[in-house]
Amino acid sequence: MNDTRTRPRTRGVAFAAVPALATALLVALGAAQRSGDAVPPYRVEEVLVSSRRGTCRDRLPICGCPRRAGTTPAVWHNCGFYDEPIPPETAVHSMEHGAVWISYEFDLSASQQAELRRIAEEQSFVLASPLVDLPAPVVATAWGRQLQLEEPSDPRLDRFLVDYRLGPQTLEPGAPCSGGVGEPAARRCKRRSRRPPW
Amino acid sequence: MTTPRWGGWVRIGLAALLLVLVSVAATAWVLRPVLPADDSVEAGFARDMATHHEQAVTMAELAREGTDDPDVELLAKEIALVQQAQVGQFNGWLQAWGLPATGSAPAMSWMVMGGMSMPGMASRDDLNRLADLEGREADRLFLQLMIDHHQGGVHMAEALLEHEARPEVRRLAEVIVSSQQAEIETMRAMLEEDD
């Protein structure tokens, strides 16, 4: 009879197929969870930030005075959005604490600056300030890592923040990005009429 | 009477499902996270380093209250905040590992040499003197005590690195070694500037 001859084979196939299908389904689900939105090719440059020991191998925007042993301890710069330049050595100190320093060209459009302001204000340990002679309109730097971008809306900026904000490159995890020097730029809102105090 | 055809398929299906479930369970059991034991190197390091750090915070706060020097104030603030945050990490790990803050083994017994007193710790007398002194004298005492304290901390972190340990524990130990060594140099420079 057909049944008795084909049965063992089909039984074997079914026995193998169910676990195989189940595994394939689980793997596919797992992969789907992880993929997220596609980010364009992402290559972060390794840069030598000014070393504590003294030799300053400068790469903009990490220019300026290195924190040499023998100088007074530099203060760190409070994170946030700045519309005026800040001293590079204080920004470098903030990066030692795990901050990402987003430096931008002065002639970035108002909406692009607003985008950077939003990024710097919505989370801690992000420092944004303008700088001259940048190699690109927007340069994101963390200690020893740098990414050059054409615009703030580039999805690679978010990825850089995920990878490096308080990331493994932080020299002093636990150190603050407040209580140092600097006052982030206030929003230029329309002045509201002041209510009298009584 | 022949068995209904679908009866056989149901049996196959159930058997296959059982196979899948058993293999998933076995894999999960094999890959289960193994947590450090109460007498592990990681637990010992977390507890003892937290104690050590807590004294650094105490000294830094004493120095900050009494000093007129903005650089000393800044350094003391940074030390207090960093080390307090790292104490948080140590305690967080112990909680995640299901371990109490107080171990059953004596302090420092996890270190290779074992049983030594905690290196670099200031005495009660030292802390009282730090609280009583003022101005430049207080600053100098703070820097000297903290240099010794950091050297002890570096020693303890290096001792952890001589053992096999979970990667995140080793990573923090490495950070402690490099950042505290850098701070030692800064503090030495501050003492020399004075002379």
Coordinates of C-alpha atoms in Angstrom, one line a residue:
Chain A
M1 CA 0.0 0.0 0.0
N2 CA 1.2 3.5 -0.7
D3 CA 0.6 4.6 2.9
T4 CA 3.0 2.2 4.6
R5 CA 5.8 2.9 2.2
T6 CA 5.7 6.7 2.0
R7 CA 4.8 7.2 5.6
P8 CA 8.2 6.7 7.2
R9 CA 9.8 9.2 4.8
T10 CA 7.2 11.9 5.2
R11 CA 7.3 11.4 8.9
G12 CA 11.1 12.0 8.9
V13 CA 10.7 15.1 6.7
A14 CA 8.0 16.5 9.0
F15 CA 10.1 15.7 12.0
A16 CA 13.0 17.8 10.7
A17 CA 10.9 20.5 9.1
V18 CA 9.1 21.7 12.2
P19 CA 12.2 22.5 14.2
A20 CA 13.9 24.0 11.2
L21 CA 10.9 26.3 10.5
A22 CA 10.6 27.3 14.1
T23 CA 14.3 28.2 14.3
A24 CA 14.1 30.1 11.0
L25 CA 11.1 32.1 12.4
L26 CA 12.9 32.9 15.7
V27 CA 16.0 34.0 13.9
A28 CA 14.0 36.2 11.5
L29 CA 12.1 37.8 14.4
G30 CA 15.4 38.4 16.3
A31 CA 17.0 40.0 13.2
A32 CA 13.9 42.1 12.6
Q33 CA 14.1 43.5 16.1
R34 CA 17.7 44.5 15.8
S35 CA 17.8 46.0 12.3
G36 CA 16.2 49.4 13.0
D37 CA 16.4 52.0 10.3
A38 CA 19.2 51.7 7.9
V39 CA 22.1 54.1 8.6
P40 CA 24.4 55.1 5.8
P41 CA 28.0 53.8 5.8
Y42 CA 29.5 55.0 9.1
R43 CA 33.2 55.5 9.5
V44 CA 34.4 57.3 12.5
E45 CA 37.9 58.7 12.4
E46 CA 40.3 58.0 15.2
V47 CA 42.0 61.1 16.2
L48 CA 44.7 61.7 18.8
V49 CA 43.3 64.1 21.3
S50 CA 45.8 66.2 23.1
S51 CA 47.5 63.8 25.5
R52 CA 47.7 64.4 29.2
R53 CA 51.5 64.0 29.1
G54 CA 52.1 67.1 27.0
T55 CA 52.6 66.6 23.3
C56 CA 49.7 68.3 21.5
R57 CA 48.9 66.5 18.3
D58 CA 46.2 68.9 17.2
R59 CA 43.3 68.1 15.0
L60 CA 40.6 70.7 14.8
P61 CA 38.3 71.1 16.6
I62 CA 40.6 69.7 19.3
C63 CA 43.0 72.5 18.9
G64 CA 44.4 74.6 21.7
C65 CA 46.2 73.9 24.9
P66 CA 46.6 70.4 26.0
R67 CA 46.1 69.4 29.5
R68 CA 49.7 69.0 30.4
A69 CA 50.7 67.6 33.8
G70 CA 52.2 70.6 35.4
T71 CA 49.5 73.0 34.5
T72 CA 46.7 73.8 36.9
P73 CA 43.7 71.5 36.4
A74 CA 41.6 72.9 33.7
V75 CA 38.0 73.3 34.4
W76 CA 35.5 71.5 32.2
H77 CA 32.9 73.2 30.1
N78 CA 29.2 72.9 31.0
C79 CA 27.4 70.9 28.4
G80 CA 24.6 72.5 26.3
F81 CA 24.2 74.7 23.3
Y82 CA 26.5 77.7 22.8
D83 CA 26.2 80.3 20.0
E84 CA 29.6 81.7 20.7
P85 CA 33.0 80.0 20.7
I86 CA 34.2 78.4 23.9
P87 CA 37.9 77.7 24.9
P88 CA 38.9 74.4 23.3
E89 CA 40.8 73.1 26.4
T90 CA 37.7 73.2 28.5
A91 CA 35.8 71.4 25.8
V92 CA 38.5 68.8 25.8
H93 CA 38.1 68.3 29.5
S94 CA 34.3 67.8 29.0
M95 CA 35.2 65.1 26.4
E96 CA 37.4 63.4 29.1
H97 CA 34.2 63.2 31.1
G98 CA 32.3 61.5 28.2
A99 CA 30.7 64.4 26.5
V100 CA 30.3 64.6 22.7
W101 CA 31.4 68.0 21.4
I102 CA 29.5 69.0 18.3
S103 CA 31.3 71.9 16.7
Y104 CA 29.6 73.8 13.9
E105 CA 30.4 76.5 11.3
F106 CA 29.2 80.0 12.1
D107 CA 27.2 80.2 8.9
L108 CA 25.0 77.2 9.6
S109 CA 21.4 78.1 8.9
A110 CA 19.1 79.1 11.7
S111 CA 17.1 75.9 11.4
Q112 CA 20.2 73.8 11.4
Q113 CA 21.5 75.6 14.5
A114 CA 18.1 75.0 16.1
E115 CA 18.5 71.3 15.3
L116 CA 21.8 71.2 17.1
R117 CA 20.4 73.2 20.0
R118 CA 17.6 70.6 20.3
I119 CA 20.1 67.7 20.4
A120 CA 22.3 69.5 23.0
E121 CA 19.4 70.4 25.2
E122 CA 17.4 67.2 25.1
Q123 CA 20.2 65.1 26.6
S124 CA 23.1 65.7 29.0
F125 CA 26.8 65.3 28.0
V126 CA 26.3 67.0 24.6
L127 CA 28.3 70.2 24.0
A128 CA 27.6 72.3 20.8
S129 CA 29.5 75.4 19.9
P130 CA 30.7 77.2 16.8
L131 CA 34.3 77.1 15.7
V132 CA 36.3 78.6 12.9
D133 CA 38.2 76.7 10.2
L134 CA 36.3 73.5 10.6
P135 CA 36.9 70.7 8.0
A136 CA 33.1 70.2 7.6
P137 CA 30.0 72.2 8.5
V138 CA 29.3 69.9 11.5
V139 CA 32.0 68.0 13.3
A140 CA 31.2 65.6 16.1
T141 CA 34.0 64.7 18.4
A142 CA 34.4 62.4 21.4
W143 CA 37.7 61.6 23.1
G144 CA 39.8 60.1 20.3
R145 CA 37.0 59.8 17.8
Q146 CA 35.7 62.3 15.2
L147 CA 33.0 62.3 12.6
Q148 CA 32.6 65.0 9.9
L149 CA 29.2 65.7 8.6
E150 CA 27.6 68.1 6.1
E151 CA 24.5 68.7 8.1
P152 CA 23.0 68.1 11.6
S153 CA 20.1 66.0 10.1
D154 CA 22.6 63.3 8.9
P155 CA 21.4 60.1 10.7
R156 CA 25.1 59.2 11.5
L157 CA 25.1 62.0 14.1
D158 CA 22.6 60.2 16.2
R159 CA 24.5 57.0 15.8
F160 CA 27.7 58.7 16.9
L161 CA 25.9 59.9 20.0
V162 CA 24.6 56.4 20.8
D163 CA 28.1 55.0 20.3
Y164 CA 30.1 57.7 22.1
R165 CA 28.0 59.8 24.5
L166 CA 29.3 58.6 27.9
G167 CA 30.8 55.8 25.8
P168 CA 33.7 53.4 26.3
Q169 CA 36.2 56.0 25.3
T170 CA 35.4 58.1 28.4
L171 CA 38.5 58.7 30.5
E172 CA 36.6 59.5 33.7
P173 CA 33.2 57.9 33.9
G174 CA 31.1 59.4 36.6
A175 CA 32.5 62.9 36.2
P176 CA 29.9 65.6 35.5
C177 CA 29.2 67.9 32.6
S178 CA 27.8 70.7 34.8
G179 CA 29.3 72.6 37.8
G180 CA 32.1 73.7 35.6
V181 CA 32.4 76.8 33.5
G182 CA 30.1 78.4 31.0
E183 CA 26.5 79.2 30.6
P184 CA 24.6 77.7 27.6
A185 CA 22.9 80.2 25.3
A186 CA 19.4 81.0 26.4
R187 CA 16.6 80.6 23.9
R188 CA 15.8 83.8 22.1
C189 CA 12.1 83.7 22.8
K190 CA 9.7 86.5 22.3
R191 CA 9.7 88.3 25.6
R192 CA 6.5 87.5 27.5
S193 CA 4.8 90.3 29.3
R194 CA 5.9 90.1 32.9
R195 CA 3.2 89.6 35.4
P196 CA 3.4 91.9 38.4
P197 CA 4.6 90.1 41.5
W198 CA 1.5 90.9 43.5
Chain B
M1 CA -9.5 -0.7 11.6
T2 CA -6.8 1.8 10.3
T3 CA -5.7 4.7 12.5
P4 CA -6.9 8.0 11.1
R5 CA -4.3 9.6 9.0
W6 CA -4.2 12.9 10.9
G7 CA -3.5 11.0 14.2
G8 CA 0.0 10.2 12.9
W9 CA 0.7 13.8 11.9
V10 CA -0.5 15.1 15.3
R11 CA 2.0 12.8 17.0
I12 CA 4.8 14.0 14.6
G13 CA 3.9 17.6 15.3
L14 CA 3.9 17.2 19.0
A15 CA 7.1 15.3 19.0
A16 CA 8.8 18.0 16.9
L17 CA 7.5 20.7 19.1
L18 CA 8.7 18.9 22.2
L19 CA 12.2 18.6 20.6
V20 CA 12.2 22.3 19.9
L21 CA 11.2 23.2 23.4
V22 CA 13.7 20.9 25.0
S23 CA 16.6 22.2 22.8
V24 CA 15.7 25.8 23.6
A25 CA 15.5 25.1 27.3
A26 CA 18.8 23.3 27.2
T27 CA 20.5 26.1 25.3
A28 CA 19.2 28.7 27.7
W29 CA 20.4 26.7 30.6
V30 CA 23.9 26.3 29.2
L31 CA 24.1 30.0 28.3
R32 CA 22.6 31.2 31.6
P33 CA 24.5 34.1 33.0
V34 CA 26.8 33.0 35.8
L35 CA 26.9 35.6 38.5
P36 CA 29.9 36.2 40.8
A37 CA 29.8 34.5 44.1
D38 CA 29.9 36.2 47.5
D39 CA 33.6 35.3 47.9
S40 CA 34.5 36.1 44.3
V41 CA 37.2 38.5 43.2
E42 CA 34.6 40.8 41.6
A43 CA 32.5 41.0 44.8
G44 CA 35.6 41.7 46.9
F45 CA 36.8 44.3 44.6
A46 CA 33.4 46.0 44.4
R47 CA 33.1 46.1 48.2
D48 CA 36.6 47.2 49.1
M49 CA 37.0 49.7 46.3
A50 CA 33.7 51.3 47.3
T51 CA 35.0 51.6 50.9
H52 CA 38.2 53.1 49.6
H53 CA 36.4 55.5 47.3
E54 CA 34.0 56.6 50.1
Q55 CA 37.0 57.9 52.0
A56 CA 38.2 59.9 49.0
V57 CA 34.8 61.5 48.8
T58 CA 35.0 62.4 52.5
M59 CA 38.5 64.0 52.1
A60 CA 37.5 65.8 49.0
E61 CA 34.5 67.3 50.7
L62 CA 36.5 68.4 53.7
A63 CA 39.1 70.0 51.4
R64 CA 36.4 71.8 49.3
E65 CA 34.7 73.3 52.3
G66 CA 37.9 74.8 53.7
T67 CA 39.8 75.9 50.7
D68 CA 40.3 79.4 49.1
D69 CA 42.1 78.0 46.1
P70 CA 39.7 77.6 43.1
D71 CA 41.9 74.9 41.5
V72 CA 41.9 72.8 44.7
E73 CA 38.1 73.3 44.9
L74 CA 37.7 72.2 41.3
L75 CA 39.9 69.1 41.8
A76 CA 38.1 68.2 45.0
K77 CA 34.7 68.5 43.3
E78 CA 35.8 66.4 40.4
I79 CA 37.2 63.7 42.7
A80 CA 34.1 63.6 44.9
L81 CA 31.7 63.4 42.0
V82 CA 33.7 60.8 40.0
Q83 CA 34.4 58.5 42.9
Q84 CA 30.8 58.8 44.3
A85 CA 29.5 57.8 40.9
Q86 CA 31.8 54.8 40.8
V87 CA 30.6 53.8 44.3
G88 CA 27.2 53.8 42.7
Q89 CA 28.5 51.4 40.1
F90 CA 30.0 49.1 42.6
N91 CA 26.8 49.0 44.6
G92 CA 24.7 48.5 41.5
W93 CA 26.8 45.6 40.5
L94 CA 26.4 43.9 43.9
Q95 CA 22.6 44.4 43.7
A96 CA 22.5 43.0 40.2
W97 CA 24.5 40.0 41.3
G98 CA 22.2 39.4 44.2
L99 CA 24.9 40.0 46.8
P100 CA 24.8 42.1 49.9
A101 CA 27.1 45.1 50.5
T102 CA 28.7 43.3 53.4
G103 CA 30.7 40.2 52.5
S104 CA 31.4 37.2 54.6
A105 CA 35.2 37.2 53.8
P106 CA 37.4 39.8 55.5
A107 CA 38.3 42.9 53.5
M108 CA 41.1 42.6 51.0
S109 CA 41.2 38.8 51.2
W110 CA 40.5 38.7 47.4
M111 CA 43.8 40.4 46.6
V112 CA 46.7 38.1 45.7
M113 CA 48.8 39.0 48.7
G114 CA 45.7 38.8 50.8
G115 CA 45.0 40.1 54.2
M116 CA 46.8 43.4 53.9
S117 CA 45.3 46.6 55.2
M118 CA 43.7 48.8 52.7
P119 CA 46.4 50.8 50.9
G120 CA 46.5 54.6 51.0
M121 CA 43.8 55.1 53.5
A122 CA 44.0 58.1 55.7
S123 CA 43.8 57.7 59.4
R124 CA 41.2 59.3 61.7
D125 CA 43.9 61.7 62.9
D126 CA 44.7 62.7 59.3
L127 CA 41.0 63.5 58.6
N128 CA 40.8 65.5 61.8
R129 CA 43.9 67.5 60.9
L130 CA 42.5 68.1 57.4
A131 CA 39.3 69.4 59.0
D132 CA 41.2 71.7 61.4
L133 CA 43.8 73.2 59.1
E134 CA 43.0 76.2 56.9
G135 CA 44.2 77.8 53.6
R136 CA 47.4 76.7 52.0
E137 CA 48.3 74.3 54.8
A138 CA 45.0 72.5 54.4
D139 CA 45.4 72.4 50.6
R140 CA 48.9 70.8 50.9
L141 CA 47.7 68.2 53.4
F142 CA 44.8 67.4 51.2
L143 CA 47.0 66.9 48.1
Q144 CA 49.5 64.8 50.0
L145 CA 46.8 62.6 51.5
M146 CA 45.0 62.2 48.2
I147 CA 48.2 61.3 46.3
D148 CA 48.7 58.5 48.8
H149 CA 45.1 57.5 48.6
H150 CA 45.2 57.4 44.8
Q151 CA 48.3 55.3 44.9
G152 CA 46.4 52.8 47.0
G153 CA 43.5 52.9 44.7
V154 CA 45.7 52.2 41.7
H155 CA 47.3 49.3 43.6
M156 CA 43.9 47.8 44.3
A157 CA 42.7 48.2 40.8
E158 CA 45.9 46.6 39.4
A159 CA 45.4 43.8 41.8
L160 CA 42.0 43.1 40.3
L161 CA 43.5 43.1 36.9
E162 CA 45.8 40.2 37.9
H163 CA 42.7 38.0 38.2
E164 CA 40.2 36.7 35.7
A165 CA 37.1 38.8 36.1
R166 CA 34.0 39.9 34.3
P167 CA 34.8 42.3 31.5
E168 CA 32.9 45.3 32.9
V169 CA 34.7 45.0 36.2
R170 CA 38.1 44.8 34.5
R171 CA 37.1 47.8 32.4
L172 CA 36.4 50.0 35.4
A173 CA 39.6 48.8 37.1
E174 CA 41.5 49.9 34.0
V175 CA 39.8 53.3 34.0
I176 CA 40.6 53.7 37.7
V177 CA 44.3 53.0 37.1
S178 CA 44.7 55.4 34.2
S179 CA 42.5 58.3 35.5
Q180 CA 43.9 58.1 39.1
Q181 CA 47.5 58.0 37.8
A182 CA 46.8 61.1 35.7
E183 CA 45.3 62.8 38.8
I184 CA 48.4 61.9 40.8
E185 CA 50.5 63.7 38.3
T186 CA 48.2 66.7 38.4
M187 CA 48.4 66.8 42.2
R188 CA 52.2 66.5 42.3
A189 CA 52.4 69.4 39.9
M190 CA 50.1 71.5 42.2
L191 CA 52.3 70.7 45.2
E192 CA 55.4 71.7 43.2
E193 CA 53.9 75.0 42.1
D194 CA 53.6 76.0 45.7
D195 CA 57.2 75.5 46.5

